[in-house]
Amino acid sequence: MKERIMETSILLFAKKGFKETSIQDIADELNVTKGTFYYYFKSKEEVLLDIHRSYIEHLVENQETILRADELSCGEKLYEMIFKLIYDIEKEGLRAKVFFREMRHLSDNHLLSIVPKRDQFKMNLQDLIEAGIKAGEFRRDLPADIVTLGILGITNWSYFWFQPSGERSAQEVAAIFNNMLVDGLQLKGE
């Protein structure tokens, strides 16, 4: 039931927004009482926190799997990360939408438990950019921290416009981003 409450909340938060969705809306959608909701969650914000926590933990796990792939170059790892971010939006579309759009509704206390994982994701990406620079794969004239923020801005915002059933697949979008970002980062022979 806890997972059903989360999934239903994701649907409603994505459709109506966090503030506009009541606990009664969630209970009605599930055809249960508010007491059932409160048995599993103390508040609507706690549901939102669980959605955020599970989403970012999933992203970090995928990212760390890619980082451990010793057979891949830094450029290949970066492409895999970009693809995985777009693919997750395709696979977890509404969860991604809620994750990015509704974070502002988490209290400071709840944010404290999410921000370190988000920072870890960002730092893992920045460390990869720095490793690519050190290995001579990526250009030295582009600051790794700004490149990292640029990549996150481009990929994270795609939740807003990317349509899995649209004209381009996650793989095609990742390839386009790869051409823009990874190819632009690569050190060209002089």
JSON list of C-alpha atoms in Angstrom, two decimals:
[
{"chain": "A", "resi": 1, "resn": "MET", "atom": "CA", "xyz": [0.00, 0.00, 0.00]},
{"chain": "A", "resi": 2, "resn": "LYS", "atom": "CA", "xyz": [2.87, 2.40, 0.77]},
{"chain": "A", "resi": 3, "resn": "GLU", "atom": "CA", "xyz": [4.15, 2.06, -2.81]},
{"chain": "A", "resi": 4, "resn": "ARG", "atom": "CA", "xyz": [0.62, 2.54, -4.17]},
{"chain": "A", "resi": 5, "resn": "ILE", "atom": "CA", "xyz": [0.28, 5.75, -2.15]},
{"chain": "A", "resi": 6, "resn": "MET", "atom": "CA", "xyz": [3.59, 6.98, -3.56]},
{"chain": "A", "resi": 7, "resn": "GLU", "atom": "CA", "xyz": [2.66, 6.11, -7.15]},
{"chain": "A", "resi": 8, "resn": "THR", "atom": "CA", "xyz": [-0.76, 7.72, -6.84]},
{"chain": "A", "resi": 9, "resn": "SER", "atom": "CA", "xyz": [0.79, 10.80, -5.26]},
{"chain": "A", "resi": 10, "resn": "ILE", "atom": "CA", "xyz": [3.25, 11.05, -8.15]},
{"chain": "A", "resi": 11, "resn": "LEU", "atom": "CA", "xyz": [0.38, 10.97, -10.63]},
{"chain": "A", "resi": 12, "resn": "LEU", "atom": "CA", "xyz": [-1.58, 13.62, -8.77]},
{"chain": "A", "resi": 13, "resn": "PHE", "atom": "CA", "xyz": [1.42, 15.85, -7.99]},
{"chain": "A", "resi": 14, "resn": "ALA", "atom": "CA", "xyz": [2.43, 15.73, -11.66]},
{"chain": "A", "resi": 15, "resn": "LYS", "atom": "CA", "xyz": [-1.10, 16.49, -12.84]},
{"chain": "A", "resi": 16, "resn": "LYS", "atom": "CA", "xyz": [-2.33, 19.03, -10.26]},
{"chain": "A", "resi": 17, "resn": "GLY", "atom": "CA", "xyz": [0.83, 20.10, -8.45]},
{"chain": "A", "resi": 18, "resn": "PHE", "atom": "CA", "xyz": [1.90, 19.37, -4.89]},
{"chain": "A", "resi": 19, "resn": "LYS", "atom": "CA", "xyz": [0.08, 22.31, -3.27]},
{"chain": "A", "resi": 20, "resn": "GLU", "atom": "CA", "xyz": [-3.16, 21.67, -5.14]},
{"chain": "A", "resi": 21, "resn": "THR", "atom": "CA", "xyz": [-3.26, 17.97, -4.22]},
{"chain": "A", "resi": 22, "resn": "SER", "atom": "CA", "xyz": [-4.78, 17.14, -0.86]},
{"chain": "A", "resi": 23, "resn": "ILE", "atom": "CA", "xyz": [-4.40, 14.01, 1.22]},
{"chain": "A", "resi": 24, "resn": "GLN", "atom": "CA", "xyz": [-8.12, 13.48, 0.61]},
{"chain": "A", "resi": 25, "resn": "ASP", "atom": "CA", "xyz": [-7.45, 13.55, -3.17]},
{"chain": "A", "resi": 26, "resn": "ILE", "atom": "CA", "xyz": [-4.84, 10.80, -2.73]},
{"chain": "A", "resi": 27, "resn": "ALA", "atom": "CA", "xyz": [-7.14, 8.73, -0.52]},
{"chain": "A", "resi": 28, "resn": "ASP", "atom": "CA", "xyz": [-10.06, 9.17, -2.92]},
{"chain": "A", "resi": 29, "resn": "GLU", "atom": "CA", "xyz": [-7.95, 8.12, -5.89]},
{"chain": "A", "resi": 30, "resn": "LEU", "atom": "CA", "xyz": [-6.93, 4.96, -4.03]},
{"chain": "A", "resi": 31, "resn": "ASN", "atom": "CA", "xyz": [-10.44, 4.40, -2.70]},
{"chain": "A", "resi": 32, "resn": "VAL", "atom": "CA", "xyz": [-9.15, 4.25, 0.88]},
{"chain": "A", "resi": 33, "resn": "THR", "atom": "CA", "xyz": [-9.59, 6.37, 3.99]},
{"chain": "A", "resi": 34, "resn": "LYS", "atom": "CA", "xyz": [-7.29, 9.17, 5.08]},
{"chain": "A", "resi": 35, "resn": "GLY", "atom": "CA", "xyz": [-6.44, 6.92, 8.03]},
{"chain": "A", "resi": 36, "resn": "THR", "atom": "CA", "xyz": [-4.85, 4.46, 5.59]},
{"chain": "A", "resi": 37, "resn": "PHE", "atom": "CA", "xyz": [-2.71, 7.29, 4.24]},
{"chain": "A", "resi": 38, "resn": "TYR", "atom": "CA", "xyz": [-1.65, 8.34, 7.74]},
{"chain": "A", "resi": 39, "resn": "TYR", "atom": "CA", "xyz": [-0.75, 4.78, 8.66]},
{"chain": "A", "resi": 40, "resn": "TYR", "atom": "CA", "xyz": [2.07, 4.92, 6.08]},
{"chain": "A", "resi": 41, "resn": "PHE", "atom": "CA", "xyz": [2.93, 8.64, 5.96]},
{"chain": "A", "resi": 42, "resn": "LYS", "atom": "CA", "xyz": [2.78, 11.42, 8.55]},
{"chain": "A", "resi": 43, "resn": "SER", "atom": "CA", "xyz": [2.13, 14.08, 5.93]},
{"chain": "A", "resi": 44, "resn": "LYS", "atom": "CA", "xyz": [1.89, 14.84, 2.25]},
{"chain": "A", "resi": 45, "resn": "GLU", "atom": "CA", "xyz": [5.38, 16.35, 2.46]},
{"chain": "A", "resi": 46, "resn": "GLU", "atom": "CA", "xyz": [6.73, 13.05, 3.76]},
{"chain": "A", "resi": 47, "resn": "VAL", "atom": "CA", "xyz": [5.45, 11.38, 0.58]},
{"chain": "A", "resi": 48, "resn": "LEU", "atom": "CA", "xyz": [7.21, 14.07, -1.47]},
{"chain": "A", "resi": 49, "resn": "LEU", "atom": "CA", "xyz": [10.40, 13.47, 0.51]},
{"chain": "A", "resi": 50, "resn": "ASP", "atom": "CA", "xyz": [10.24, 9.72, -0.21]},
{"chain": "A", "resi": 51, "resn": "ILE", "atom": "CA", "xyz": [9.71, 10.44, -3.92]},
{"chain": "A", "resi": 52, "resn": "HIS", "atom": "CA", "xyz": [12.77, 12.70, -3.93]},
{"chain": "A", "resi": 53, "resn": "ARG", "atom": "CA", "xyz": [14.90, 10.33, -1.90]},
{"chain": "A", "resi": 54, "resn": "SER", "atom": "CA", "xyz": [14.16, 7.28, -4.04]},
{"chain": "A", "resi": 55, "resn": "TYR", "atom": "CA", "xyz": [14.68, 9.20, -7.29]},
{"chain": "A", "resi": 56, "resn": "ILE", "atom": "CA", "xyz": [18.04, 10.74, -6.38]},
{"chain": "A", "resi": 57, "resn": "GLU", "atom": "CA", "xyz": [19.32, 7.51, -4.82]},
{"chain": "A", "resi": 58, "resn": "HIS", "atom": "CA", "xyz": [18.46, 5.69, -8.04]},
{"chain": "A", "resi": 59, "resn": "LEU", "atom": "CA", "xyz": [20.31, 8.33, -10.10]},
{"chain": "A", "resi": 60, "resn": "VAL", "atom": "CA", "xyz": [23.41, 8.17, -7.90]},
{"chain": "A", "resi": 61, "resn": "GLU", "atom": "CA", "xyz": [23.47, 4.35, -8.01]},
{"chain": "A", "resi": 62, "resn": "ASN", "atom": "CA", "xyz": [23.30, 4.39, -11.82]},
{"chain": "A", "resi": 63, "resn": "GLN", "atom": "CA", "xyz": [25.96, 7.07, -12.00]},
{"chain": "A", "resi": 64, "resn": "GLU", "atom": "CA", "xyz": [28.34, 5.15, -9.73]},
{"chain": "A", "resi": 65, "resn": "THR", "atom": "CA", "xyz": [27.87, 1.99, -11.79]},
{"chain": "A", "resi": 66, "resn": "ILE", "atom": "CA", "xyz": [28.94, 3.96, -14.86]},
{"chain": "A", "resi": 67, "resn": "LEU", "atom": "CA", "xyz": [31.91, 5.47, -13.03]},
{"chain": "A", "resi": 68, "resn": "ARG", "atom": "CA", "xyz": [33.15, 1.98, -12.04]},
{"chain": "A", "resi": 69, "resn": "ALA", "atom": "CA", "xyz": [33.22, 0.83, -15.68]},
{"chain": "A", "resi": 70, "resn": "ASP", "atom": "CA", "xyz": [37.01, 0.88, -16.11]},
{"chain": "A", "resi": 71, "resn": "GLU", "atom": "CA", "xyz": [36.79, -0.15, -19.76]},
{"chain": "A", "resi": 72, "resn": "LEU", "atom": "CA", "xyz": [35.08, 3.14, -20.68]},
{"chain": "A", "resi": 73, "resn": "SER", "atom": "CA", "xyz": [36.88, 6.40, -21.41]},
{"chain": "A", "resi": 74, "resn": "CYS", "atom": "CA", "xyz": [35.80, 9.58, -19.61]},
{"chain": "A", "resi": 75, "resn": "GLY", "atom": "CA", "xyz": [33.94, 10.68, -22.75]},
{"chain": "A", "resi": 76, "resn": "GLU", "atom": "CA", "xyz": [32.10, 7.35, -22.94]},
{"chain": "A", "resi": 77, "resn": "LYS", "atom": "CA", "xyz": [31.19, 7.54, -19.26]},
{"chain": "A", "resi": 78, "resn": "LEU", "atom": "CA", "xyz": [29.90, 11.06, -19.73]},
{"chain": "A", "resi": 79, "resn": "TYR", "atom": "CA", "xyz": [27.76, 9.94, -22.66]},
{"chain": "A", "resi": 80, "resn": "GLU", "atom": "CA", "xyz": [26.39, 7.06, -20.57]},
{"chain": "A", "resi": 81, "resn": "MET", "atom": "CA", "xyz": [25.48, 9.47, -17.77]},
{"chain": "A", "resi": 82, "resn": "ILE", "atom": "CA", "xyz": [23.74, 11.83, -20.16]},
{"chain": "A", "resi": 83, "resn": "PHE", "atom": "CA", "xyz": [21.86, 8.94, -21.74]},
{"chain": "A", "resi": 84, "resn": "LYS", "atom": "CA", "xyz": [20.85, 7.57, -18.34]},
{"chain": "A", "resi": 85, "resn": "LEU", "atom": "CA", "xyz": [19.46, 10.94, -17.27]},
{"chain": "A", "resi": 86, "resn": "ILE", "atom": "CA", "xyz": [17.36, 11.23, -20.43]},
{"chain": "A", "resi": 87, "resn": "TYR", "atom": "CA", "xyz": [16.35, 7.57, -20.29]},
{"chain": "A", "resi": 88, "resn": "ASP", "atom": "CA", "xyz": [15.22, 7.97, -16.68]},
{"chain": "A", "resi": 89, "resn": "ILE", "atom": "CA", "xyz": [13.02, 10.85, -17.75]},
{"chain": "A", "resi": 90, "resn": "GLU", "atom": "CA", "xyz": [11.57, 8.55, -20.41]},
{"chain": "A", "resi": 91, "resn": "LYS", "atom": "CA", "xyz": [11.17, 5.66, -17.95]},
{"chain": "A", "resi": 92, "resn": "GLU", "atom": "CA", "xyz": [10.27, 7.67, -14.86]},
{"chain": "A", "resi": 93, "resn": "GLY", "atom": "CA", "xyz": [8.66, 10.67, -16.55]},
{"chain": "A", "resi": 94, "resn": "LEU", "atom": "CA", "xyz": [6.18, 11.73, -13.89]},
{"chain": "A", "resi": 95, "resn": "ARG", "atom": "CA", "xyz": [8.57, 10.92, -11.03]},
{"chain": "A", "resi": 96, "resn": "ALA", "atom": "CA", "xyz": [11.22, 13.09, -12.73]},
{"chain": "A", "resi": 97, "resn": "LYS", "atom": "CA", "xyz": [8.71, 15.88, -13.23]},
{"chain": "A", "resi": 98, "resn": "VAL", "atom": "CA", "xyz": [7.73, 15.79, -9.55]},
{"chain": "A", "resi": 99, "resn": "PHE", "atom": "CA", "xyz": [11.39, 15.56, -8.50]},
{"chain": "A", "resi": 100, "resn": "PHE", "atom": "CA", "xyz": [12.45, 18.66, -10.40]},
{"chain": "A", "resi": 101, "resn": "ARG", "atom": "CA", "xyz": [9.28, 20.74, -10.19]},
{"chain": "A", "resi": 102, "resn": "GLU", "atom": "CA", "xyz": [8.11, 20.12, -6.64]},
{"chain": "A", "resi": 103, "resn": "MET", "atom": "CA", "xyz": [11.39, 20.22, -4.70]},
{"chain": "A", "resi": 104, "resn": "ARG", "atom": "CA", "xyz": [10.59, 23.79, -3.63]},
{"chain": "A", "resi": 105, "resn": "HIS", "atom": "CA", "xyz": [7.82, 22.41, -1.42]},
{"chain": "A", "resi": 106, "resn": "LEU", "atom": "CA", "xyz": [10.19, 20.49, 0.85]},
{"chain": "A", "resi": 107, "resn": "SER", "atom": "CA", "xyz": [10.88, 22.09, 4.21]},
{"chain": "A", "resi": 108, "resn": "ASP", "atom": "CA", "xyz": [14.44, 23.01, 5.13]},
{"chain": "A", "resi": 109, "resn": "ASN", "atom": "CA", "xyz": [14.69, 19.93, 7.38]},
{"chain": "A", "resi": 110, "resn": "HIS", "atom": "CA", "xyz": [13.65, 17.62, 4.56]},
{"chain": "A", "resi": 111, "resn": "LEU", "atom": "CA", "xyz": [15.91, 19.37, 2.09]},
{"chain": "A", "resi": 112, "resn": "LEU", "atom": "CA", "xyz": [18.84, 18.65, 4.39]},
{"chain": "A", "resi": 113, "resn": "SER", "atom": "CA", "xyz": [18.37, 14.93, 3.75]},
{"chain": "A", "resi": 114, "resn": "ILE", "atom": "CA", "xyz": [18.13, 15.36, -0.06]},
{"chain": "A", "resi": 115, "resn": "VAL", "atom": "CA", "xyz": [20.72, 18.02, -0.85]},
{"chain": "A", "resi": 116, "resn": "PRO", "atom": "CA", "xyz": [23.77, 15.88, 0.05]},
{"chain": "A", "resi": 117, "resn": "LYS", "atom": "CA", "xyz": [22.72, 13.22, -2.51]},
{"chain": "A", "resi": 118, "resn": "ARG", "atom": "CA", "xyz": [22.11, 15.89, -5.14]},
{"chain": "A", "resi": 119, "resn": "ASP", "atom": "CA", "xyz": [25.51, 17.38, -4.33]},
{"chain": "A", "resi": 120, "resn": "GLN", "atom": "CA", "xyz": [27.09, 13.92, -4.56]},
{"chain": "A", "resi": 121, "resn": "PHE", "atom": "CA", "xyz": [25.60, 13.46, -8.02]},
{"chain": "A", "resi": 122, "resn": "LYS", "atom": "CA", "xyz": [26.95, 16.84, -9.11]},
{"chain": "A", "resi": 123, "resn": "MET", "atom": "CA", "xyz": [30.41, 16.19, -7.62]},
{"chain": "A", "resi": 124, "resn": "ASN", "atom": "CA", "xyz": [30.63, 12.74, -9.25]},
{"chain": "A", "resi": 125, "resn": "LEU", "atom": "CA", "xyz": [29.95, 14.39, -12.59]},
{"chain": "A", "resi": 126, "resn": "GLN", "atom": "CA", "xyz": [32.43, 17.18, -11.93]},
{"chain": "A", "resi": 127, "resn": "ASP", "atom": "CA", "xyz": [35.08, 14.64, -10.85]},
{"chain": "A", "resi": 128, "resn": "LEU", "atom": "CA", "xyz": [34.55, 12.83, -14.16]},
{"chain": "A", "resi": 129, "resn": "ILE", "atom": "CA", "xyz": [35.02, 16.08, -16.11]},
{"chain": "A", "resi": 130, "resn": "GLU", "atom": "CA", "xyz": [38.20, 16.80, -14.14]},
{"chain": "A", "resi": 131, "resn": "ALA", "atom": "CA", "xyz": [39.46, 13.24, -14.77]},
{"chain": "A", "resi": 132, "resn": "GLY", "atom": "CA", "xyz": [38.82, 13.75, -18.50]},
{"chain": "A", "resi": 133, "resn": "ILE", "atom": "CA", "xyz": [40.81, 16.98, -18.44]},
{"chain": "A", "resi": 134, "resn": "LYS", "atom": "CA", "xyz": [43.65, 15.29, -16.55]},
{"chain": "A", "resi": 135, "resn": "ALA", "atom": "CA", "xyz": [43.64, 12.34, -18.97]},
{"chain": "A", "resi": 136, "resn": "GLY", "atom": "CA", "xyz": [43.90, 14.72, -21.93]},
{"chain": "A", "resi": 137, "resn": "GLU", "atom": "CA", "xyz": [40.45, 13.77, -23.27]},
{"chain": "A", "resi": 138, "resn": "PHE", "atom": "CA", "xyz": [38.75, 17.08, -22.48]},
{"chain": "A", "resi": 139, "resn": "ARG", "atom": "CA", "xyz": [39.79, 20.66, -23.04]},
{"chain": "A", "resi": 140, "resn": "ARG", "atom": "CA", "xyz": [41.67, 22.39, -20.24]},
{"chain": "A", "resi": 141, "resn": "ASP", "atom": "CA", "xyz": [40.28, 25.85, -21.02]},
{"chain": "A", "resi": 142, "resn": "LEU", "atom": "CA", "xyz": [36.76, 25.03, -19.84]},
{"chain": "A", "resi": 143, "resn": "PRO", "atom": "CA", "xyz": [36.23, 25.10, -16.04]},
{"chain": "A", "resi": 144, "resn": "ALA", "atom": "CA", "xyz": [34.93, 21.74, -14.83]},
{"chain": "A", "resi": 145, "resn": "ASP", "atom": "CA", "xyz": [32.46, 23.28, -12.36]},
{"chain": "A", "resi": 146, "resn": "ILE", "atom": "CA", "xyz": [30.76, 25.41, -15.03]},
{"chain": "A", "resi": 147, "resn": "VAL", "atom": "CA", "xyz": [30.73, 22.54, -17.54]},
{"chain": "A", "resi": 148, "resn": "THR", "atom": "CA", "xyz": [29.11, 20.35, -14.86]},
{"chain": "A", "resi": 149, "resn": "LEU", "atom": "CA", "xyz": [26.40, 22.92, -14.16]},
{"chain": "A", "resi": 150, "resn": "GLY", "atom": "CA", "xyz": [25.80, 23.32, -17.90]},
{"chain": "A", "resi": 151, "resn": "ILE", "atom": "CA", "xyz": [25.38, 19.57, -18.40]},
{"chain": "A", "resi": 152, "resn": "LEU", "atom": "CA", "xyz": [23.01, 19.33, -15.43]},
{"chain": "A", "resi": 153, "resn": "GLY", "atom": "CA", "xyz": [21.03, 22.33, -16.64]},
{"chain": "A", "resi": 154, "resn": "ILE", "atom": "CA", "xyz": [20.57, 20.90, -20.10]},
{"chain": "A", "resi": 155, "resn": "THR", "atom": "CA", "xyz": [19.75, 17.36, -19.02]},
{"chain": "A", "resi": 156, "resn": "ASN", "atom": "CA", "xyz": [17.62, 18.20, -15.99]},
{"chain": "A", "resi": 157, "resn": "TRP", "atom": "CA", "xyz": [15.47, 20.69, -17.89]},
{"chain": "A", "resi": 158, "resn": "SER", "atom": "CA", "xyz": [14.62, 18.07, -20.49]},
{"chain": "A", "resi": 159, "resn": "TYR", "atom": "CA", "xyz": [11.98, 16.66, -18.12]},
{"chain": "A", "resi": 160, "resn": "PHE", "atom": "CA", "xyz": [9.93, 19.70, -19.14]},
{"chain": "A", "resi": 161, "resn": "TRP", "atom": "CA", "xyz": [9.92, 19.11, -22.90]},
{"chain": "A", "resi": 162, "resn": "PHE", "atom": "CA", "xyz": [11.07, 15.53, -23.57]},
{"chain": "A", "resi": 163, "resn": "GLN", "atom": "CA", "xyz": [8.23, 13.31, -24.78]},
{"chain": "A", "resi": 164, "resn": "PRO", "atom": "CA", "xyz": [9.14, 9.60, -24.79]},
{"chain": "A", "resi": 165, "resn": "SER", "atom": "CA", "xyz": [6.48, 8.93, -27.42]},
{"chain": "A", "resi": 166, "resn": "GLY", "atom": "CA", "xyz": [7.58, 11.96, -29.44]},
{"chain": "A", "resi": 167, "resn": "GLU", "atom": "CA", "xyz": [9.69, 12.43, -32.50]},
{"chain": "A", "resi": 168, "resn": "ARG", "atom": "CA", "xyz": [13.02, 11.52, -30.82]},
{"chain": "A", "resi": 169, "resn": "SER", "atom": "CA", "xyz": [13.91, 8.62, -28.54]},
{"chain": "A", "resi": 170, "resn": "ALA", "atom": "CA", "xyz": [15.98, 8.94, -25.36]},
{"chain": "A", "resi": 171, "resn": "GLN", "atom": "CA", "xyz": [18.93, 7.52, -27.28]},
{"chain": "A", "resi": 172, "resn": "GLU", "atom": "CA", "xyz": [18.59, 10.12, -30.05]},
{"chain": "A", "resi": 173, "resn": "VAL", "atom": "CA", "xyz": [18.31, 12.99, -27.57]},
{"chain": "A", "resi": 174, "resn": "ALA", "atom": "CA", "xyz": [21.33, 11.66, -25.63]},
{"chain": "A", "resi": 175, "resn": "ALA", "atom": "CA", "xyz": [23.30, 11.44, -28.90]},
{"chain": "A", "resi": 176, "resn": "ILE", "atom": "CA", "xyz": [22.43, 15.05, -29.74]},
{"chain": "A", "resi": 177, "resn": "PHE", "atom": "CA", "xyz": [23.44, 16.17, -26.25]},
{"chain": "A", "resi": 178, "resn": "ASN", "atom": "CA", "xyz": [26.60, 14.09, -26.61]},
{"chain": "A", "resi": 179, "resn": "ASN", "atom": "CA", "xyz": [27.48, 15.85, -29.85]},
{"chain": "A", "resi": 180, "resn": "MET", "atom": "CA", "xyz": [26.88, 19.25, -28.25]},
{"chain": "A", "resi": 181, "resn": "LEU", "atom": "CA", "xyz": [28.52, 18.58, -24.92]},
{"chain": "A", "resi": 182, "resn": "VAL", "atom": "CA", "xyz": [31.00, 15.72, -25.06]},
{"chain": "A", "resi": 183, "resn": "ASP", "atom": "CA", "xyz": [32.30, 16.52, -28.53]},
{"chain": "A", "resi": 184, "resn": "GLY", "atom": "CA", "xyz": [32.58, 20.17, -27.51]},
{"chain": "A", "resi": 185, "resn": "LEU", "atom": "CA", "xyz": [34.63, 19.16, -24.48]},
{"chain": "A", "resi": 186, "resn": "GLN", "atom": "CA", "xyz": [36.99, 16.87, -26.30]},
{"chain": "A", "resi": 187, "resn": "LEU", "atom": "CA", "xyz": [40.51, 18.01, -26.85]},
{"chain": "A", "resi": 188, "resn": "LYS", "atom": "CA", "xyz": [41.14, 18.22, -30.59]},
{"chain": "A", "resi": 189, "resn": "GLY", "atom": "CA", "xyz": [44.51, 17.33, -32.05]},
{"chain": "A", "resi": 190, "resn": "GLU", "atom": "CA", "xyz": [46.59, 20.40, -32.86]}
]
